[in-house]
Short mmCIF file of C-alpha atoms and ligand atoms in Angstrom, two decimals:
data_model
loop_
_atom_site.label_atom_id
_atom_site.label_comp_id
_atom_site.label_asym_id
_atom_site.label_seq_id
_atom_site.Cartn_x
_atom_site.Cartn_y
_atom_site.Cartn_z
CA UNK A 22 101.77 92.72 94.89
CA UNK A 23 104.12 92.33 97.83
CA UNK A 24 106.47 95.08 98.76
CA UNK A 25 107.87 95.56 102.22
CA UNK A 26 106.21 98.11 104.40
CA UNK A 27 106.65 97.86 108.14
CA UNK A 28 105.55 101.30 109.19
CA UNK A 29 102.49 100.16 111.09
CA UNK A 30 102.94 102.84 113.69
CA UNK A 31 103.12 105.77 111.31
CA UNK A 32 100.21 108.03 110.60
CA UNK A 33 98.19 106.85 107.64
CA UNK A 34 99.27 103.21 107.58
CA UNK A 35 96.99 100.81 105.77
CA UNK A 36 95.19 97.81 107.22
CA UNK A 37 96.45 94.40 106.13
CA UNK A 38 95.65 90.78 106.90
CA UNK A 39 98.16 90.60 109.73
CA UNK A 40 97.79 94.15 110.99
CA UNK A 41 94.09 95.01 110.93
CA UNK A 42 93.23 98.61 111.58
CA UNK A 43 90.86 99.66 114.32
CA UNK A 44 88.00 101.73 112.95
CA UNK A 45 84.77 103.07 114.40
CA UNK A 46 82.89 99.86 113.54
CA UNK A 47 85.61 97.38 114.49
CA UNK A 48 88.68 96.04 112.74
CA UNK A 49 89.27 96.65 109.07
CA UNK A 50 90.92 93.60 107.46
CA UNK A 51 92.29 93.65 103.92
CA UNK A 52 92.11 90.54 101.73
CA UNK A 53 95.35 89.97 99.84
CA UNK A 54 94.09 89.20 96.31
CA UNK A 55 96.94 88.89 93.86
CA UNK A 56 96.49 91.38 91.03
CA UNK A 57 93.05 92.06 92.53
CA UNK A 58 91.51 88.99 90.89
CA UNK A 59 89.25 86.41 92.53
CA UNK A 60 87.39 83.30 91.42
CA UNK A 61 83.72 82.89 92.26
CA UNK A 62 84.31 80.34 95.06
CA UNK A 63 86.69 82.78 96.77
CA UNK A 64 84.17 85.60 96.45
CA UNK A 65 81.51 83.45 98.09
CA UNK A 66 83.88 82.58 100.91
CA UNK A 67 84.85 86.22 101.44
CA UNK A 68 81.16 87.16 101.58
CA UNK A 69 80.61 84.36 104.06
CA UNK A 70 83.57 85.51 106.20
CA UNK A 71 82.25 89.05 106.16
CA UNK A 72 78.84 87.90 107.42
CA UNK A 73 80.18 85.52 110.05
CA UNK A 74 83.02 87.58 111.48
CA UNK A 75 82.35 91.13 110.35
CA UNK A 76 79.36 93.37 109.78
CA UNK A 77 78.62 92.06 106.24
CA UNK A 78 80.03 95.24 104.71
CA UNK A 79 82.97 95.02 102.33
CA UNK A 80 84.86 98.02 101.01
CA UNK A 81 86.27 98.21 97.52
CA UNK A 82 88.95 100.87 97.82
CA UNK A 83 90.21 103.43 95.31
CA UNK A 84 93.21 101.11 94.86
CA UNK A 85 91.00 98.15 93.99
CA UNK A 86 91.42 96.30 97.30
CA UNK A 87 88.74 94.42 99.21
CA UNK A 88 88.48 95.08 102.95
CA UNK A 89 86.22 93.44 105.49
CA UNK A 90 84.66 95.81 108.00
CA UNK A 91 83.32 95.47 111.49
CA UNK A 92 85.46 92.56 112.67
CA UNK A 93 85.57 92.27 116.46
CA UNK A 94 88.76 91.60 118.39
CA UNK A 95 87.29 88.29 119.46
CA UNK A 96 86.43 87.25 115.90
CA UNK A 97 89.72 88.33 114.34
CA UNK A 98 91.76 85.18 115.18
CA UNK A 99 88.94 82.95 113.91
CA UNK A 100 88.68 85.02 110.76
CA UNK A 101 92.44 84.66 110.23
CA UNK A 102 92.13 80.91 110.43
CA UNK A 103 89.20 80.91 108.04
CA UNK A 104 91.11 83.06 105.54
CA UNK A 105 94.22 80.90 105.91
CA UNK A 106 92.05 77.96 104.89
CA UNK A 107 91.29 79.86 101.68
CA UNK A 108 95.00 80.37 101.04
CA UNK A 109 95.28 83.90 102.43
CA UNK A 110 98.16 83.37 104.77
CA UNK A 111 100.57 86.19 104.06
CA UNK A 112 100.00 89.88 103.68
CA UNK A 113 100.72 91.33 100.34
CA UNK A 114 101.29 95.04 100.44
CA UNK A 115 99.53 96.85 97.66
CA UNK A 116 102.16 99.34 96.67
CA UNK A 117 101.88 98.46 93.00
CA UNK A 118 98.82 98.70 90.80
CA UNK A 119 99.04 97.21 87.34
CA UNK A 120 96.55 97.35 84.51
CA UNK A 121 93.63 95.17 85.58
CA UNK A 122 93.17 93.74 82.08
CA UNK A 123 96.75 92.62 81.51
CA UNK A 124 96.65 89.33 79.58
CA UNK A 125 92.97 89.84 78.68
CA UNK A 126 92.80 93.07 76.68
CA UNK A 127 94.89 92.54 73.51
CA UNK A 128 95.69 96.26 73.43
CA UNK A 129 97.23 96.22 76.93
CA UNK A 130 100.91 95.32 77.44
CA UNK A 131 100.67 91.73 78.74
CA UNK A 132 104.12 91.95 80.34
CA UNK A 133 103.09 94.52 82.93
CA UNK A 134 102.36 91.93 85.66
CA UNK A 135 105.78 90.35 85.21
CA UNK A 136 107.42 93.77 85.53
CA UNK A 137 105.52 94.28 88.80
CA UNK A 138 106.64 90.85 90.07
CA UNK A 139 110.27 91.56 89.21
CA UNK A 140 110.18 94.94 90.92
CA UNK A 141 108.50 93.51 94.02
CA UNK A 142 110.98 90.66 94.22
CA UNK A 143 113.93 93.03 94.05
CA UNK A 144 112.50 95.42 96.63
CA UNK A 145 111.82 92.55 99.02
CA UNK A 146 115.17 90.88 98.60
CA UNK A 147 116.96 94.20 98.99
CA UNK A 148 114.71 94.94 101.98
CA UNK A 149 113.91 98.41 100.73
CA UNK A 150 111.28 100.01 102.94
CA UNK A 151 108.66 102.09 101.20
CA UNK A 152 106.44 104.65 102.90
CA UNK A 153 103.24 102.93 104.08
CA UNK A 154 100.91 104.46 101.52
CA UNK A 155 103.39 104.73 98.66
CA UNK A 156 101.80 103.77 95.35
CA UNK A 157 103.48 102.81 92.09
CA UNK A 158 101.22 102.58 89.05
CA UNK A 159 102.25 100.51 86.03
CA UNK A 160 99.93 101.35 83.16
CA UNK A 161 99.99 98.82 80.34
CA UNK A 162 97.58 100.92 78.28
CA UNK A 163 94.59 99.52 76.44
CA UNK A 164 90.93 100.08 77.12
CA UNK A 165 91.34 100.42 80.89
CA UNK A 166 93.75 103.29 81.43
CA UNK A 167 95.29 104.10 84.80
CA UNK A 168 96.36 107.64 83.95
CA UNK A 169 93.72 109.16 86.26
CA UNK A 170 94.85 107.24 89.37
CA UNK A 171 96.50 109.25 92.14
CA UNK A 172 99.93 107.79 92.91
CA UNK A 173 103.51 108.50 93.86
CA UNK A 174 105.22 107.06 90.79
CA UNK A 175 103.74 106.30 87.38
CA UNK A 176 105.15 104.38 84.41
CA UNK A 177 103.24 103.71 81.21
CA UNK A 178 103.69 101.40 78.23
CA UNK A 179 105.55 101.06 75.93
CA UNK A 180 108.10 99.79 78.47
CA UNK A 181 111.78 99.74 77.58
CA UNK A 182 114.04 96.71 78.23
CA UNK A 183 115.53 98.40 81.26
CA UNK A 184 112.21 99.31 82.83
CA UNK A 185 112.66 97.22 85.99
CA UNK A 186 115.96 98.91 86.84
CA UNK A 187 114.48 102.29 86.01
CA UNK A 188 111.59 101.71 88.42
CA UNK A 189 113.85 100.39 91.17
CA UNK A 190 116.05 103.49 90.89
CA UNK A 191 112.96 105.61 91.47
CA UNK A 192 111.80 103.48 94.41
CA UNK A 193 115.20 103.81 96.08
CA UNK A 194 114.60 107.55 96.24
CA UNK A 195 110.93 107.82 97.09
CA UNK A 196 111.50 111.15 98.84
CA UNK A 197 112.16 112.62 95.38
CA UNK A 198 108.90 111.30 93.92
CA UNK A 199 106.39 113.92 93.06
CA UNK A 200 102.84 112.90 93.92
CA UNK A 201 100.50 112.58 90.98
CA UNK A 202 97.01 113.70 91.95
CA UNK A 203 93.87 111.92 90.83
CA UNK A 204 92.89 113.41 87.52
CA UNK A 205 89.16 113.88 87.23
CA UNK A 206 89.60 114.85 83.55
CA UNK A 207 91.31 111.58 82.66
CA UNK A 208 89.28 109.14 80.61
CA UNK A 209 87.22 107.04 83.05
CA UNK A 210 86.81 103.36 82.29
CA UNK A 211 83.71 102.75 80.23
CA UNK A 212 80.91 101.30 82.33
CA UNK A 213 79.02 98.60 80.48
CA UNK A 214 80.14 96.18 77.80
CA UNK A 215 83.33 96.66 75.76
CA UNK A 216 83.91 94.07 73.04
CA UNK A 217 87.30 92.75 72.02
CA UNK A 218 87.94 91.26 68.62
CA UNK A 219 85.61 88.30 68.23
CA UNK A 220 82.52 87.65 70.27
CA UNK A 221 83.61 88.26 73.82
CA UNK A 222 84.54 91.31 75.81
CA UNK A 223 84.40 92.71 79.31
CA UNK A 224 81.69 94.11 81.52
CA UNK A 225 82.63 96.96 83.83
CA UNK A 226 80.38 98.07 86.68
CA UNK A 227 81.12 100.20 89.73
CA UNK A 228 80.50 99.75 93.43
CA UNK A 229 78.49 102.64 94.81
CA UNK A 230 80.87 104.66 97.02
CA UNK A 231 83.02 101.55 97.19
CA UNK A 232 80.61 99.56 99.33
CA UNK A 233 79.72 95.96 98.46
CA UNK A 234 77.41 94.15 100.83
CA UNK A 235 78.09 90.48 101.47
CA UNK A 236 74.85 89.47 99.73
CA UNK A 237 75.89 91.48 96.62
CA UNK A 238 79.32 89.84 96.58
CA UNK A 239 77.65 86.42 96.66
CA UNK A 240 75.45 87.41 93.74
CA UNK A 241 78.46 88.80 91.90
CA UNK A 242 80.02 85.35 92.19
CA UNK A 243 76.93 83.80 90.59
CA UNK A 244 76.86 86.41 87.79
CA UNK A 245 80.53 85.95 86.86
CA UNK A 246 80.03 82.18 86.65
CA UNK A 247 76.85 82.51 84.64
CA UNK A 248 78.07 85.03 82.08
CA UNK A 249 81.87 85.20 82.29
CA UNK A 250 84.74 82.87 83.09
CA UNK A 251 83.98 82.63 86.81
CA UNK A 252 86.44 85.37 87.77
CA UNK A 253 86.09 89.00 88.85
CA UNK A 254 88.76 91.68 88.67
CA UNK A 255 88.64 94.62 91.07
CA UNK A 256 90.15 97.82 89.82
CA UNK A 257 91.03 101.35 90.88
CA UNK A 258 88.12 103.79 90.85
CA UNK A 259 86.08 101.10 92.56
CA UNK A 260 85.14 99.12 89.48
CA UNK A 261 84.35 95.45 89.14
CA UNK A 262 85.24 93.79 85.85
CA UNK A 263 83.84 90.56 84.42
CA UNK A 264 86.08 89.26 81.63
CA UNK A 265 85.07 86.99 78.76
CA UNK A 266 81.39 87.92 78.58
CA UNK A 267 79.74 87.45 75.19
CA UNK A 268 77.96 90.28 73.45
CA UNK A 269 74.65 88.44 73.55
CA UNK A 270 74.86 88.00 77.33
CA UNK A 271 76.00 91.54 78.09
CA UNK A 272 72.58 93.12 78.70
CA UNK A 273 71.42 90.31 80.99
CA UNK A 274 74.66 90.46 82.98
CA UNK A 275 74.37 94.23 83.39
CA UNK A 276 70.74 93.97 84.48
CA UNK A 277 71.66 91.44 87.14
CA UNK A 278 74.56 93.58 88.34
CA UNK A 279 72.25 96.56 88.63
CA UNK A 280 69.79 94.39 90.54
CA UNK A 281 72.36 93.78 93.23
CA UNK A 282 73.34 97.42 93.60
CA UNK A 283 76.21 97.97 91.16
CA UNK A 284 76.39 101.08 88.99
CA UNK A 285 75.93 100.14 85.34
CA UNK A 286 75.35 103.56 83.78
CA UNK A 287 78.17 105.90 82.74
CA UNK A 288 76.10 108.95 83.68
CA UNK A 289 75.23 107.77 87.18
CA UNK A 290 75.85 110.73 89.50
CA UNK A 291 77.44 108.45 92.11
CA UNK A 292 80.44 108.02 89.82
CA UNK A 293 81.34 111.66 90.41
CA UNK A 294 80.92 111.59 94.18
CA UNK A 295 83.76 110.44 96.42
CA UNK A 296 82.62 109.93 100.00
CA UNK A 297 84.66 108.44 102.81
CA UNK A 298 82.94 106.06 105.24
CA UNK A 299 82.40 108.89 107.74
CA UNK A 300 80.57 108.41 110.98
CA UNK A 301 79.84 106.02 112.63
CA UNK A 302 82.11 103.60 110.73
CA UNK A 303 85.15 105.85 111.19
CA UNK A 304 85.90 107.00 114.71
CA UNK A 305 87.13 110.38 113.42
CA UNK A 306 83.92 110.97 111.48
CA UNK A 307 81.85 114.02 112.31
CA UNK A 308 79.01 113.28 109.92
CA UNK A 309 77.27 110.48 108.05
CA UNK A 310 78.98 111.10 104.72
CA UNK A 311 77.50 108.14 102.89
CA UNK A 312 73.97 109.22 103.71
CA UNK A 313 74.77 112.71 102.42
CA UNK A 314 76.39 111.26 99.30
CA UNK A 315 73.27 109.26 98.48
CA UNK A 316 71.16 112.40 98.96
CA UNK A 317 73.40 114.39 96.60
CA UNK A 318 73.17 111.65 93.99
CA UNK A 319 69.38 111.71 94.24
CA UNK A 320 69.13 115.50 94.24
CA UNK A 321 71.57 115.97 91.35
CA UNK A 322 71.13 112.98 89.03
CA UNK A 323 72.90 114.83 86.20
CA UNK A 324 75.87 115.85 88.31
CA UNK A 325 78.95 116.51 86.15
CA UNK A 326 81.26 118.03 88.78
CA UNK A 327 83.49 116.01 91.05
CA UNK A 328 82.28 116.07 94.65
CA UNK A 329 84.41 115.03 97.60
CA UNK A 330 82.54 114.43 100.86
CA UNK A 331 84.66 113.94 104.00
CA UNK A 332 83.71 113.06 107.53
CA UNK A 333 86.57 115.21 108.83
CA UNK A 334 89.36 117.41 107.56
CA UNK A 335 91.64 114.46 106.69
CA UNK A 336 89.88 114.06 103.34
CA UNK A 337 90.65 110.36 102.88
CA UNK A 338 88.33 109.53 100.01
CA UNK A 339 89.93 111.40 97.12
CA UNK A 340 93.47 112.47 96.34
CA UNK A 341 92.62 114.84 93.53
CA UNK A 342 91.17 118.29 93.26
CA UNK A 343 87.39 118.07 93.46
CA UNK A 344 85.08 120.76 92.08
CA UNK A 345 83.07 120.71 95.29
CA UNK A 346 84.48 119.72 98.67
CA UNK A 347 82.11 119.04 101.55
CA UNK A 348 83.52 118.48 105.01
CA UNK A 349 81.63 117.47 108.15
CA UNK A 350 82.25 119.77 111.09
CA UNK A 351 80.14 118.15 113.79
CA UNK A 352 77.59 120.97 113.54
CA UNK A 353 76.90 120.40 109.89
CA UNK A 354 79.03 120.61 106.77
CA UNK A 355 81.40 123.15 105.23
CA UNK A 356 81.18 123.47 101.47
CA UNK A 357 84.07 124.78 99.37
CA UNK A 358 83.89 125.34 95.61
S1 SF4 B 407 88.09 111.66 106.14
FE1 SF4 B 407 87.97 111.55 108.38
S2 SF4 B 407 85.99 110.60 108.76
FE2 SF4 B 407 86.50 110.18 106.65
S3 SF4 B 407 87.49 108.18 106.69
FE3 SF4 B 407 89.08 109.76 106.75
S4 SF4 B 407 89.49 109.99 108.94
FE4 SF4 B 407 87.51 108.97 108.76
#
C-alpha cells in the first residue's frame, strides 16, 4: 500500500526497492507486493533473484514484507532491472496493513482493502508525509485477527461510512497517535488448516524467525500450485497463508511445508521467540542471535513465554513487552526477566 514517506535520512528508515538499506551482509531490498500477495511464478522469480543477486536469504518481516538480503552494490542495478521485468517498478511504502484474508474469509470485512486504497490515494494526492516507520492497521476481523500487531494507529471492523475521513484525520496528526505495542496475549493466527464453509479453507504456516531460503520459496511456489490456487499471502507475525486448500489435501500440504522448513505446529517454541538478524548480517550486531534462538527453541521445546533476542540494545525484532529479553553485549548476553 503506497503512502508517501521520504525520510530516508532519518534514523530507523525502512529499506525499499528504490532505496535499499546497507546492512552487514550487503543491501537489503524490499519487494513491493501489493497486499502482500504473490502468485507462484512471482515467488519463483523472487527466489531466483535472491540466488543470483543476493545471498539466497529472504526475510519475511513482522509486517509481512519480503526483503532480499545480501545484494552487492554491483548487483543492485541488475537486480532492479530484473525486478522491473517482473512488474516491480515503483516502491510502495508499507504504512498500511490490512487483513490478509480480505475477500477470502467470509467473516472478514471484504471492503478493508478498498478503504486502504482510498486512504493511500488521499494521503498521496495531499502529499502528507508520514514518519518512516509509521504503521496503520486496518483489521477487517474474521479468523485472522490483527489485534496483536504493534502499530501506531489501529481501526477495526465494523467500519462506519465515514471511516476513510476518520482515518485521514488521524494520519494528519500522527504526533498525537499513541503507539500500540505488540500484544503477546492476543489470539495468534491458528497454524494449520482452517476450513471455511464448504470444502476449502486456508493453510497457515510460519517462517522460522522470519527467514525463508530461496530454495524454500521455490518449493512454496510448487506447494501453493499443487494444493491451493497458486497464490501465497504473507502476513504479520511472519506467517505464510495458502488460500483455497481442500480439507483432504491439508495434511499433505502441511507435511510438504514442514519439509521445506516452515513451522506447522501451534506449539512450536520458535513461535514465541523473536530474534533479530544479529551478527554478522547486521553491522550493529554484537552476537549471533539466530543461532542462539535456535538453541533456545531446542532447549525449551515447550516454551510458553515470549522471548526477545537482540543483537544490540536497539531491540528491532519485537515491539511488545517480552517475558524474557536477551541482548548481546559483545562479551556474551544480558538476560532480563
Ligand atoms: S537489534 Fe541491533 S543487531 Fe539486531 S537488527 Fe537491530 S540493529 Fe541489528
